[in-house]
Structure formats: structure tokens, C-alpha cells
Coordinates of N, CA and C in Angstrom, one line a residue:
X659 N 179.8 11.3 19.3 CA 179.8 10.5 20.5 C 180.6 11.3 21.6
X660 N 180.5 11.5 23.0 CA 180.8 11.9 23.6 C 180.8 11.0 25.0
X661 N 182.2 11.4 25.9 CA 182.4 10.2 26.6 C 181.0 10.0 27.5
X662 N 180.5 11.3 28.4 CA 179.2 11.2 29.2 C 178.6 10.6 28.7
X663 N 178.3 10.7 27.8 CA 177.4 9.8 27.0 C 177.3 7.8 26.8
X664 N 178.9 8.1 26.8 CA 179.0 6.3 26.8 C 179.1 6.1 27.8
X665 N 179.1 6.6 28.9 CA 179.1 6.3 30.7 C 177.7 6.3 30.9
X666 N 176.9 7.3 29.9 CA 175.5 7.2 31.0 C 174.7 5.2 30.0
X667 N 174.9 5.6 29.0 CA 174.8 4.2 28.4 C 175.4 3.5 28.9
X668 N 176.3 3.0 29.3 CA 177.1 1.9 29.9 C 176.3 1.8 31.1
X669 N 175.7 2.8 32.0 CA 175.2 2.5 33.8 C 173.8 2.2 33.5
X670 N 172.9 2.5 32.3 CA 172.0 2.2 31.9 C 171.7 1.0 31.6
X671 N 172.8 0.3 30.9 CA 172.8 -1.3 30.5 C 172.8 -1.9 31.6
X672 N 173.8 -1.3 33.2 CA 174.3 -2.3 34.2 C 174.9 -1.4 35.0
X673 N 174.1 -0.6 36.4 CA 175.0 -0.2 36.9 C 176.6 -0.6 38.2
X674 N 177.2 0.0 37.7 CA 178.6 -0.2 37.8 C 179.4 0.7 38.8
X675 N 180.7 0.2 39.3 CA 181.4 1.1 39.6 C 182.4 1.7 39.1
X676 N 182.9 2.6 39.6 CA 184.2 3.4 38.2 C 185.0 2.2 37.9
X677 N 185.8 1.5 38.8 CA 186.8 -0.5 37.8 C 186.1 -0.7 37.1
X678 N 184.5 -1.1 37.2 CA 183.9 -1.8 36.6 C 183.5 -1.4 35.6
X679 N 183.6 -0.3 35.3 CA 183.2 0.8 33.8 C 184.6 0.1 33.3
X680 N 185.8 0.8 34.2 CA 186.8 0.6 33.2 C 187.1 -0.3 32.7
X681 N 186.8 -1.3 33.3 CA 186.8 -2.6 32.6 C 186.4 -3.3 31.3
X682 N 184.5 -2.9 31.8 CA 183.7 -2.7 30.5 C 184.3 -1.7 29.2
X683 N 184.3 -0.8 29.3 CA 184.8 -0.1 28.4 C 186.6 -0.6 27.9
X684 N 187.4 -1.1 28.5 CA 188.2 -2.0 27.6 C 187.8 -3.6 27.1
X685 N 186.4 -3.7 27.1 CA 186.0 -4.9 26.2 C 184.9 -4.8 25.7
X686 N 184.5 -3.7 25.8 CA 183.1 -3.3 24.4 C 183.8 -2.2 24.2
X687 N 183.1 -0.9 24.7 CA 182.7 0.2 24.6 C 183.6 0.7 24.1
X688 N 185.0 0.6 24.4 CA 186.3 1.1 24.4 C 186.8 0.9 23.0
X689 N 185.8 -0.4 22.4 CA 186.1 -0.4 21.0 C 186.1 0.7 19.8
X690 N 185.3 1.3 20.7 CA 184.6 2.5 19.5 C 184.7 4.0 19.7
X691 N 184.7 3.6 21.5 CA 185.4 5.2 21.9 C 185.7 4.9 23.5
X692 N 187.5 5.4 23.2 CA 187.8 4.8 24.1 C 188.2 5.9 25.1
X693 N 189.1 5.6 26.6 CA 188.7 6.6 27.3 C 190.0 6.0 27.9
X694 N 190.8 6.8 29.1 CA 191.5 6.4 30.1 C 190.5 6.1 31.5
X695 N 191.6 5.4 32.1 CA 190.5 5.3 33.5 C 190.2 6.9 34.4
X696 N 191.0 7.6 34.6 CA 190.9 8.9 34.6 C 189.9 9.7 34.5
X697 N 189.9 9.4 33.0 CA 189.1 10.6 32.4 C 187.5 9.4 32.7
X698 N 187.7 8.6 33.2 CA 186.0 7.8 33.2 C 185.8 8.0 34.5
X699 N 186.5 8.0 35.8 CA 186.6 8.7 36.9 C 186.6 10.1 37.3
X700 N 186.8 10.8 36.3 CA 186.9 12.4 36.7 C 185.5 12.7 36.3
X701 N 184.6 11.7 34.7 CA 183.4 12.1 34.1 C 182.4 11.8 35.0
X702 N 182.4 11.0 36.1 CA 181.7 10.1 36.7 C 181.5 11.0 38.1
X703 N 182.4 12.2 38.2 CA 182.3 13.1 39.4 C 181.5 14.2 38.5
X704 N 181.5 14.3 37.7 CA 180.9 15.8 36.9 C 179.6 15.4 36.6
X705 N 179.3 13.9 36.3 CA 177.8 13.9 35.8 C 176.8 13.7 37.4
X706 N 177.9 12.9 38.4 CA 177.0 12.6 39.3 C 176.3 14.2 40.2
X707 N 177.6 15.1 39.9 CA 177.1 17.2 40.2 C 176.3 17.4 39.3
X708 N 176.7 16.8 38.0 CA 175.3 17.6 37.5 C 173.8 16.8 38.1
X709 N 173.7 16.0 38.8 CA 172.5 15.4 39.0 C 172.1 14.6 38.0
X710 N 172.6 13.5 37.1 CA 172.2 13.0 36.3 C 172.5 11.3 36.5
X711 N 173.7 11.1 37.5 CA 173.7 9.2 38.7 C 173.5 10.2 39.8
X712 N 173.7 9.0 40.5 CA 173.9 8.8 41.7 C 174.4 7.4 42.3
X713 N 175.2 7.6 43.2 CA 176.0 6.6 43.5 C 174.9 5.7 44.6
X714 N 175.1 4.6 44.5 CA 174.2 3.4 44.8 C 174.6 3.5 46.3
X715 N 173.1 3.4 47.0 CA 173.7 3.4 48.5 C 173.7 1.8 49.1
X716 N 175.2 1.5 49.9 CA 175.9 0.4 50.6 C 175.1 0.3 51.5
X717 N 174.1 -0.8 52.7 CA 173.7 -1.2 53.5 C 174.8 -1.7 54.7
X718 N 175.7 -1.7 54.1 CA 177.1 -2.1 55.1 C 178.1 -1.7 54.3
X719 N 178.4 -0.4 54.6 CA 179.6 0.3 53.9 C 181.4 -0.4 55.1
X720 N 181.9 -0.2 53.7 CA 183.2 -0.8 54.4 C 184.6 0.0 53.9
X721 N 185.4 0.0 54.7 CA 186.5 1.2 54.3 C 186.6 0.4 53.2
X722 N 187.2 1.5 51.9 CA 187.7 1.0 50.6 C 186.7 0.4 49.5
X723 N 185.3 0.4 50.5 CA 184.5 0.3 49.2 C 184.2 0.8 47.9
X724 N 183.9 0.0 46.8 CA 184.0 1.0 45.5 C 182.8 1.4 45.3
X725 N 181.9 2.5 45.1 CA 180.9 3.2 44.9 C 180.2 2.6 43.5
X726 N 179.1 2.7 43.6 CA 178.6 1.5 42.2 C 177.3 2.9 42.3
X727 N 177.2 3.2 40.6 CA 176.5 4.3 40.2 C 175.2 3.8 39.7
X728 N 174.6 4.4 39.6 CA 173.3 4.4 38.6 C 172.5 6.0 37.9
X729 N 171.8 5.5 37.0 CA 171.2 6.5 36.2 C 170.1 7.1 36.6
X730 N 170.0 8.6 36.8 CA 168.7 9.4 37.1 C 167.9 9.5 36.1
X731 N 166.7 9.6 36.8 CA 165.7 9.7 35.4 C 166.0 11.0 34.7
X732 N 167.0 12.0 34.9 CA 167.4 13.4 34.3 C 168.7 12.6 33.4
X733 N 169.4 11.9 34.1 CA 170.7 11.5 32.9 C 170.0 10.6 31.5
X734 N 168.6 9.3 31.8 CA 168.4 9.1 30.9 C 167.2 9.9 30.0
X735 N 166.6 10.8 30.3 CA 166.2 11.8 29.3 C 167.3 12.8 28.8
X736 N 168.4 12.9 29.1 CA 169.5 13.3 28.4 C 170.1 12.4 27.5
X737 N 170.4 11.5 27.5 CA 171.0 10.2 26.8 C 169.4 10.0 25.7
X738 N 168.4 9.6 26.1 CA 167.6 10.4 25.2 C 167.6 11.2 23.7
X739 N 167.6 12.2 24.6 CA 167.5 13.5 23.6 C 169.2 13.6 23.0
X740 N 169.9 13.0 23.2 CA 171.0 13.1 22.2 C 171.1 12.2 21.4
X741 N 170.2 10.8 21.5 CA 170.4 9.7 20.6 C 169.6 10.4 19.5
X742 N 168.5 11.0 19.2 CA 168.3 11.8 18.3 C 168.5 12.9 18.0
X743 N 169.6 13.6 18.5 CA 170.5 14.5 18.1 C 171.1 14.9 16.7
X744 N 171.1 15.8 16.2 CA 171.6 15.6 14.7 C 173.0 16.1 15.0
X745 N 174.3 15.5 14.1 CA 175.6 15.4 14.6 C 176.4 15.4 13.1
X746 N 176.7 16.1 12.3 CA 177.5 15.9 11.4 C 178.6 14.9 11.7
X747 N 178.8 14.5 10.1 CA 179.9 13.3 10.1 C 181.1 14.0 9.8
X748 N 182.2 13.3 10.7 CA 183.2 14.4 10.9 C 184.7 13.6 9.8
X749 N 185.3 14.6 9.4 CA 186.2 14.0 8.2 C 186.8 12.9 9.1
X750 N 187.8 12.1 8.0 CA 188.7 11.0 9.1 C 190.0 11.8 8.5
X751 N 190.5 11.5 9.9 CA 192.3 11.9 10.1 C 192.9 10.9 10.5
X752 N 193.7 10.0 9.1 CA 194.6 9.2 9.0 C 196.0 9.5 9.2
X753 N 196.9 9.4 9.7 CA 198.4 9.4 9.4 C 198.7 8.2 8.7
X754 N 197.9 7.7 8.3 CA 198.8 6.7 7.3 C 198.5 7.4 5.8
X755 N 197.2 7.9 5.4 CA 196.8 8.1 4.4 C 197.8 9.6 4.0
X756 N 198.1 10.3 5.6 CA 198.9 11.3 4.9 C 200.5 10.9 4.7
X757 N 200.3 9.6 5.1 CA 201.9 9.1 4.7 C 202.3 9.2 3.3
X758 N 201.0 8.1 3.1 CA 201.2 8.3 1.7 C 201.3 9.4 0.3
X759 N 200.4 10.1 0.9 CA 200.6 11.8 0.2 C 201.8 12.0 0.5
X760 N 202.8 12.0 1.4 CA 204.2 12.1 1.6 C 204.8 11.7 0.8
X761 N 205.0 10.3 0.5 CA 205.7 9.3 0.2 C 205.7 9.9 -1.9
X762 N 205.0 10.3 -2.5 CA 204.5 10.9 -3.5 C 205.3 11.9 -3.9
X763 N 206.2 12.6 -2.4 CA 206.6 13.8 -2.9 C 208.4 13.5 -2.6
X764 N 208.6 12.6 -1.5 CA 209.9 12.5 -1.0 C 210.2 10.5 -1.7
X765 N 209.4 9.9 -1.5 CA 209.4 8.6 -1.9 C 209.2 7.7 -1.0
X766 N 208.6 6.4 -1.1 CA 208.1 5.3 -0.3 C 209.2 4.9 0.3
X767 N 210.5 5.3 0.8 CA 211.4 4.6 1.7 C 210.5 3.8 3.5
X768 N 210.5 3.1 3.4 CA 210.0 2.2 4.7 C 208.7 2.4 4.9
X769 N 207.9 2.4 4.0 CA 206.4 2.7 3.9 C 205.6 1.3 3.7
X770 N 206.7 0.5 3.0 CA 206.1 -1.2 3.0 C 206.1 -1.8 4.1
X771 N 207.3 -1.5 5.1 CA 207.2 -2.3 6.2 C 205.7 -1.6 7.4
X772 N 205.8 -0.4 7.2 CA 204.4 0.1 7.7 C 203.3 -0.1 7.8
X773 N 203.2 -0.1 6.3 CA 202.2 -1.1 5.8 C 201.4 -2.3 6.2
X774 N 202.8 -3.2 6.0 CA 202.6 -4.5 6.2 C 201.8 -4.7 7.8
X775 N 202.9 -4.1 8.9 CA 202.4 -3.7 10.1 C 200.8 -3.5 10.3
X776 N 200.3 -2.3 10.0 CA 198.4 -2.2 10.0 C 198.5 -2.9 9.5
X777 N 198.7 -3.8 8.5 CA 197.7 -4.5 7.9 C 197.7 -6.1 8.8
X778 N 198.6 -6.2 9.6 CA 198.3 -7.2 10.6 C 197.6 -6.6 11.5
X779 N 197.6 -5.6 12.0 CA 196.8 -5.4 13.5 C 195.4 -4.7 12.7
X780 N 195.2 -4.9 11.6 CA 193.9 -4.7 10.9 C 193.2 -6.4 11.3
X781 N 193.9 -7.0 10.4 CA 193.6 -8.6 10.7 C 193.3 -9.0 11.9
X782 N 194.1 -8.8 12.8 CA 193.7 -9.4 14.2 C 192.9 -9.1 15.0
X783 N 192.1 -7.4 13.7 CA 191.1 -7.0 15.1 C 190.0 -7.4 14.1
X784 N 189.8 -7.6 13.3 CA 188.6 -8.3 12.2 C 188.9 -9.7 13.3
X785 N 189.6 -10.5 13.3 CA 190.0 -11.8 14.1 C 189.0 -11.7 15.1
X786 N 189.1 -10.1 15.6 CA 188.8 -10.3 17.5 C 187.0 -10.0 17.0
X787 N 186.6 -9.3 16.6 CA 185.2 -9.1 16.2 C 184.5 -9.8 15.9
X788 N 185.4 -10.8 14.8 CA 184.7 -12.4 14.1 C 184.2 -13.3 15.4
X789 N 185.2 -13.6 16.3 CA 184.7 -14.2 17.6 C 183.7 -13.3 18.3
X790 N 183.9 -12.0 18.1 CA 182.9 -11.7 19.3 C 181.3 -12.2 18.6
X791 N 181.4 -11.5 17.6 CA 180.1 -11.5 16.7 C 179.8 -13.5 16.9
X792 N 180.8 -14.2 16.7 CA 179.8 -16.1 16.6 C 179.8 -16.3 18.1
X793 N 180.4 -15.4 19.3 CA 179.9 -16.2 20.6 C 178.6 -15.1 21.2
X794 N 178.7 -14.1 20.8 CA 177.7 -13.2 21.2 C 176.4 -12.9 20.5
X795 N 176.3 -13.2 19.6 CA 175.4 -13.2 17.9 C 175.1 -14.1 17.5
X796 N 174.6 -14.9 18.2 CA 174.3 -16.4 17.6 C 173.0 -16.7 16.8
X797 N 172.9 -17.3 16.0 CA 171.4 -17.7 15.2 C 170.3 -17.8 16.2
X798 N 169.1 -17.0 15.7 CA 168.3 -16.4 16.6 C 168.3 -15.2 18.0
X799 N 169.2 -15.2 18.1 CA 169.1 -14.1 18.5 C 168.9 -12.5 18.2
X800 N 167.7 -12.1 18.4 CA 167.4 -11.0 17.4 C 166.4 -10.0 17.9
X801 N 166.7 -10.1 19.4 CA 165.7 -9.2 19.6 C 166.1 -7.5 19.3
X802 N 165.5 -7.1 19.7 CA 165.6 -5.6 19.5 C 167.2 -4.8 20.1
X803 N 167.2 -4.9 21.5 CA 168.5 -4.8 21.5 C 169.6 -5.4 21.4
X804 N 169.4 -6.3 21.0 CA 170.8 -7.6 20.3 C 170.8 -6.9 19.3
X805 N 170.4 -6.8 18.1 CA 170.0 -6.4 17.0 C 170.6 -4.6 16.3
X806 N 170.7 -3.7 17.3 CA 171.3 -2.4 17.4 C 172.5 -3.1 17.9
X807 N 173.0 -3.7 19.1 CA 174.6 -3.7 19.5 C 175.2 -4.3 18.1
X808 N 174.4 -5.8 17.9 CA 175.1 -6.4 16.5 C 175.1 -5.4 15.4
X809 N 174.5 -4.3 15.2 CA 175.2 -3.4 14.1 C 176.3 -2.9 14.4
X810 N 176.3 -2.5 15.4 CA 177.6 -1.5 16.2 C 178.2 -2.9 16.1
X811 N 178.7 -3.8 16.0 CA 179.6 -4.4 15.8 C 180.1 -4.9 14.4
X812 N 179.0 -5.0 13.5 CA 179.2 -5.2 11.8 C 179.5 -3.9 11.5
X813 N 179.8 -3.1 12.5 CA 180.7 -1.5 11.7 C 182.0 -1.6 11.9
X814 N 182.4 -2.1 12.6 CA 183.2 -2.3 12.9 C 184.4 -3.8 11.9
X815 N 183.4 -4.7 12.1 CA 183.5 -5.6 10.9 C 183.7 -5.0 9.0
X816 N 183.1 -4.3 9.1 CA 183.3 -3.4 7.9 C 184.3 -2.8 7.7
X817 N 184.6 -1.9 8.7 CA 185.5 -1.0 8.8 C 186.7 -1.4 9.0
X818 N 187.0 -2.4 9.5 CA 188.6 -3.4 9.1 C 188.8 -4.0 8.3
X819 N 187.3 -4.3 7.5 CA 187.5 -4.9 5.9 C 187.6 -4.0 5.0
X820 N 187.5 -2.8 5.4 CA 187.7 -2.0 4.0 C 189.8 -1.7 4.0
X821 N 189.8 -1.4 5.4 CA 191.2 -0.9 5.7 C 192.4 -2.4 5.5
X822 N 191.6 -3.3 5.6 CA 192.5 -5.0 5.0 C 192.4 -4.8 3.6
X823 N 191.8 -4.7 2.7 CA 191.5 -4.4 1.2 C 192.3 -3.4 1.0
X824 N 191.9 -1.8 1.4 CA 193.2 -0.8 1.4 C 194.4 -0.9 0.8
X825 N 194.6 -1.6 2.4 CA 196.5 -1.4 2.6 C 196.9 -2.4 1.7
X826 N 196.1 -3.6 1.2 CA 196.6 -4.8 0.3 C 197.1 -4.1 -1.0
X827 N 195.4 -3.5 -1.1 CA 195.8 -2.7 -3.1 C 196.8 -1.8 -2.6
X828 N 197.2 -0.8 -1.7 CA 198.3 0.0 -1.5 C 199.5 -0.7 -1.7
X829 N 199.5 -1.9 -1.3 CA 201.2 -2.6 -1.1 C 201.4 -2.9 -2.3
X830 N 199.9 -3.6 -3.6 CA 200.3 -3.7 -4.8 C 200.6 -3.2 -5.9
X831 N 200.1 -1.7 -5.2 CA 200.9 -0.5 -5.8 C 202.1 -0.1 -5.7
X832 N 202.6 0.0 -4.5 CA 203.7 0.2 -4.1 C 205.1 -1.3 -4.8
X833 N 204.4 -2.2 -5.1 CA 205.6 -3.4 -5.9 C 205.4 -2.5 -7.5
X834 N 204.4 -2.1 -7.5 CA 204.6 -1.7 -9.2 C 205.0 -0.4 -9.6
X835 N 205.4 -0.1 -8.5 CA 206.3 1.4 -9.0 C 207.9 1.1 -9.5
X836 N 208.4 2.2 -10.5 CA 209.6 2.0 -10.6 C 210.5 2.4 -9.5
X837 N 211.9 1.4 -9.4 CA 212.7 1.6 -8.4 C 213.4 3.2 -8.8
X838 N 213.4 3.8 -7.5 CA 214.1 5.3 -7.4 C 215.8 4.7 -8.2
X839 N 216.3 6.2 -8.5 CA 217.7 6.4 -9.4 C 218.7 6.3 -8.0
X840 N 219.4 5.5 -8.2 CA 220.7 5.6 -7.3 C 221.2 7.2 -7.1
X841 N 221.9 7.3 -5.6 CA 222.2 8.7 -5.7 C 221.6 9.6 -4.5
X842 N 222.0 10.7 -4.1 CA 221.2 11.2 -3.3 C 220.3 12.4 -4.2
X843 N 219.7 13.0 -3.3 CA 218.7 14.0 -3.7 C 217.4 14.2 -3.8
X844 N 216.4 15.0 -3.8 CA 214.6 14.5 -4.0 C 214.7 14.9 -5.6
X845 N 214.1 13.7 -5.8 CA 213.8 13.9 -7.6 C 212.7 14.9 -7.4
X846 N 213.0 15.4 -9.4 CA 212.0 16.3 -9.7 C 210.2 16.0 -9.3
X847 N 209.6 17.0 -8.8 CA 208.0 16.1 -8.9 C 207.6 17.5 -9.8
X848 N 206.1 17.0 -10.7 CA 205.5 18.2 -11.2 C 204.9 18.7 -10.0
X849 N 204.3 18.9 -10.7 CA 202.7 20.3 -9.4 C 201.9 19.4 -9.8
X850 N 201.5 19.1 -8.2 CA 200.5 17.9 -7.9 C 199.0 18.5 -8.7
X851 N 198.4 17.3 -8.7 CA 196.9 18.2 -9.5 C 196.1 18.9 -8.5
X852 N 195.2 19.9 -8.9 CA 194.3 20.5 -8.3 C 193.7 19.3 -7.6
X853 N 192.8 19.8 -6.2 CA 192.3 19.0 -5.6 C 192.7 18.2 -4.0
X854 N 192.5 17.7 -3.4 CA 193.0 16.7 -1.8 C 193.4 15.8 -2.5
X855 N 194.6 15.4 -1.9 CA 195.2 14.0 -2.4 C 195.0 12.9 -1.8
X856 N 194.0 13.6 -0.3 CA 193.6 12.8 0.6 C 191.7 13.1 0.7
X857 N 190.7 12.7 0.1 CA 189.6 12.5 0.5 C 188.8 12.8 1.9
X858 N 188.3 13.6 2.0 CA 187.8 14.0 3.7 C 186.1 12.6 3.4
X859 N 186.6 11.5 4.4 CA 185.5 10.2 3.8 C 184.5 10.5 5.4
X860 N 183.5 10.7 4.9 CA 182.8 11.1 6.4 C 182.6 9.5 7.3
X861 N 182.5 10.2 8.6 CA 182.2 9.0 9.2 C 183.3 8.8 10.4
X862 N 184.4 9.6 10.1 CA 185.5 9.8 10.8 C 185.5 7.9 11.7
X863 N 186.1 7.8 12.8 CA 186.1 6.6 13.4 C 185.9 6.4 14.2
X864 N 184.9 7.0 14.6 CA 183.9 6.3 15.7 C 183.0 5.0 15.9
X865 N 183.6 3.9 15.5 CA 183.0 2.6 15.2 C 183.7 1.6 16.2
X866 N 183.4 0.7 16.6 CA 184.2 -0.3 17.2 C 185.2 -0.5 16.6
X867 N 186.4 -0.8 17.7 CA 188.0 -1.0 17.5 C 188.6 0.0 16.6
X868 N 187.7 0.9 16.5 CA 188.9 1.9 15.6 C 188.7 3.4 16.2
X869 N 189.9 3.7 16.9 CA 190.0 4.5 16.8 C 190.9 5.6 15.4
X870 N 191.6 6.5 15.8 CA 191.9 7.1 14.2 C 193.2 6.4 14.2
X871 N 192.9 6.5 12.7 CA 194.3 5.5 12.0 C 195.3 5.8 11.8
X872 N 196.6 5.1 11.7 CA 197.5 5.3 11.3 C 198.3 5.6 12.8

């Protein structure tokens, strides 16, 4: 995914002006790949040079008007040809997952309360998706493009259920370890086994509400 990309999709569904992108994209789009206003204002001057919008012309322009874009038939034969695009799945880069490879070698000191932490704002974004999905996804609704967005949103639903499951079995790991020896110093560790202690799980996090973790 690439931001041009979610801009020329986003003016495609509804064209917009750059607020009104940023807006949209802090209540969908933003879920999955997110952007500063900036950087969706600076993309929005490079695609309209490349010839691929063009800004909507005002019949009574007024000082401080905001320019409202639309899509050239060259930006959506590009949006096109990249939806069929072949794109490797790119590893995921956690910092919590490399916490825990940490934690293995120096010890879990304040790694529960971390824990605990994602694993609430895991919950509350499964929370925020569950609503979107029963006010936006309602029984019968099923056409074709309802039907593609609602997956882009059950990935998302997924993807905070696997990371709520996770961090649970992780915390009930972490109660069943023995308590460290009084004292300072790093205990002995052996030689970790051959192999990643961290999994490269493709798919990296490009799904609704996640960006990378940890």
C-alpha cells in the first residue's frame, strides 16, 4: 500500500478536498494506513503534476477557498494496474515482540504492566470496529462493494483478536515463571537455540487500526 494510492482511492469513492481527505482518512482509511495531514497535502501536489487529479473548478471562487480534487482517467488506470499488482508480504516489526526476546535475556522487569497496557488499547480498538462493522454492515447489505470494504474491516477484526489472545497467553506465561534470585546482577543464560526467537509472520500491518506494533 502506498499513500498515492489511498488518496487516489479515497477521491475515487468521493471527491474531496485536502481537510476533507484528512479527515476521511482519520476515520477509515487512516485505520490501515495512516498519513499526517502534510504528507496528504504535499501527495496531493505531486499527483495532481503528475496529471493523474485535478482540482475541481469553483463557479464562484472565494478568497480561502479549499480546492476539492478529482480523479483523471490516467490516475484511475493507475489505481487499476496496481490493484493487480503483485507485492510481497512484508515481515512484521513488533517492539513488543522484541521486548520480549529481551526480557529472556535480562528479565521481565515491567513488561506486565506493558502488557497489560496493549492489551487494553487492543480491546478498545476490536470495541471501535465491532461498532463500525453493526452500524455500517448491517444484515443484507451485500453488494459488491460493501462486501470488499467489509473484509478490509474483518482484518482488522482479526488482527486485534489474534493480538488480545497473544498478550493474554503472554501475561499467563509471564505469572508462571519463577520469581528472579534477590540481588543484583544478570543471571546466567545458556546459548539461545539456533533459529529467530521472533518469527518474520507475513502480512506485516497493513490492515485497519493497525499500524506496527508495540
Amino acid at each position: 500500500m502506498s499513500l498515492p494510492h489511498a488518496i487516489l482511492t479515497a477521491l475515487l469513492e468521493k471527491p474531496s478536498s485536502g481537510l476533507e481527505l484528512t479527515r476521511r482518512f482519520d476515520k477509515s482509511i487512516g485505520y490501515f494506513w495512516s498519513a499526517t495531514h502534510q504528507q496528504i497535502y504535499r501527495e496531493l501536489g505531486k499527483l495532481e503534476d503528475a496529471g493523474l487529479i485535478r482540482a475541481l473548478h469553483s463557479p464562484q471562487p472565494t478568497r480561502g477557498q479549499r480546492k476539492a480534487y478529482e480523479v483523471l482517467p490516467a490516475g484511475r488506470a493507475e489505481l487499476s494496474a496496481w490493484v493487480g499488482k503483485e507485492e510481497d508480504p512484508k515481515p512484521i516489526r513488533s517492539a513488543l515482540l522484541l521486548r520480549m526476546r529481551a526480557a529472556a535475556v535480562v528479565g521481565p522487569q515491567g513488561l506486565e504492566a506493558e502488557l497489560n497496557r496493549h492489551l487494553a488499547l487492543h480491546q478498545e480498538q476490536l470495541k471501535e470496529y465491532e461498532q463500525i462493522e453493526e452500524r455500517d454492515f448491517p444484515a443484507g447489505r451485500d453488494g459488491a462493494e460493501d462486501r470488499l470494504r467489509h473484509l478490509v474491516l474483518r482484518g482488522g477484526i482479526e488482527l486485534e483478536t489474534f493480538w488480545i489472545g497473544w498478550i493474554t497467553e503472554a501475561l499467563a506465561g509471564l505469572e508462571q515463571l519463577p520469581e528472579a534470585p534477590d540481588g543484583p546482577g544478570v543471571p546466567e543464560v545458556s546459548e539461545a537455540p539456533e533459529g529467530p526467537g521472533v518469527p518474520e509472520v507475513p502480512g506485516g500491518s497493513e490492515v485497519p487500526g493497525v499500524p506496527e506494533q508495540g
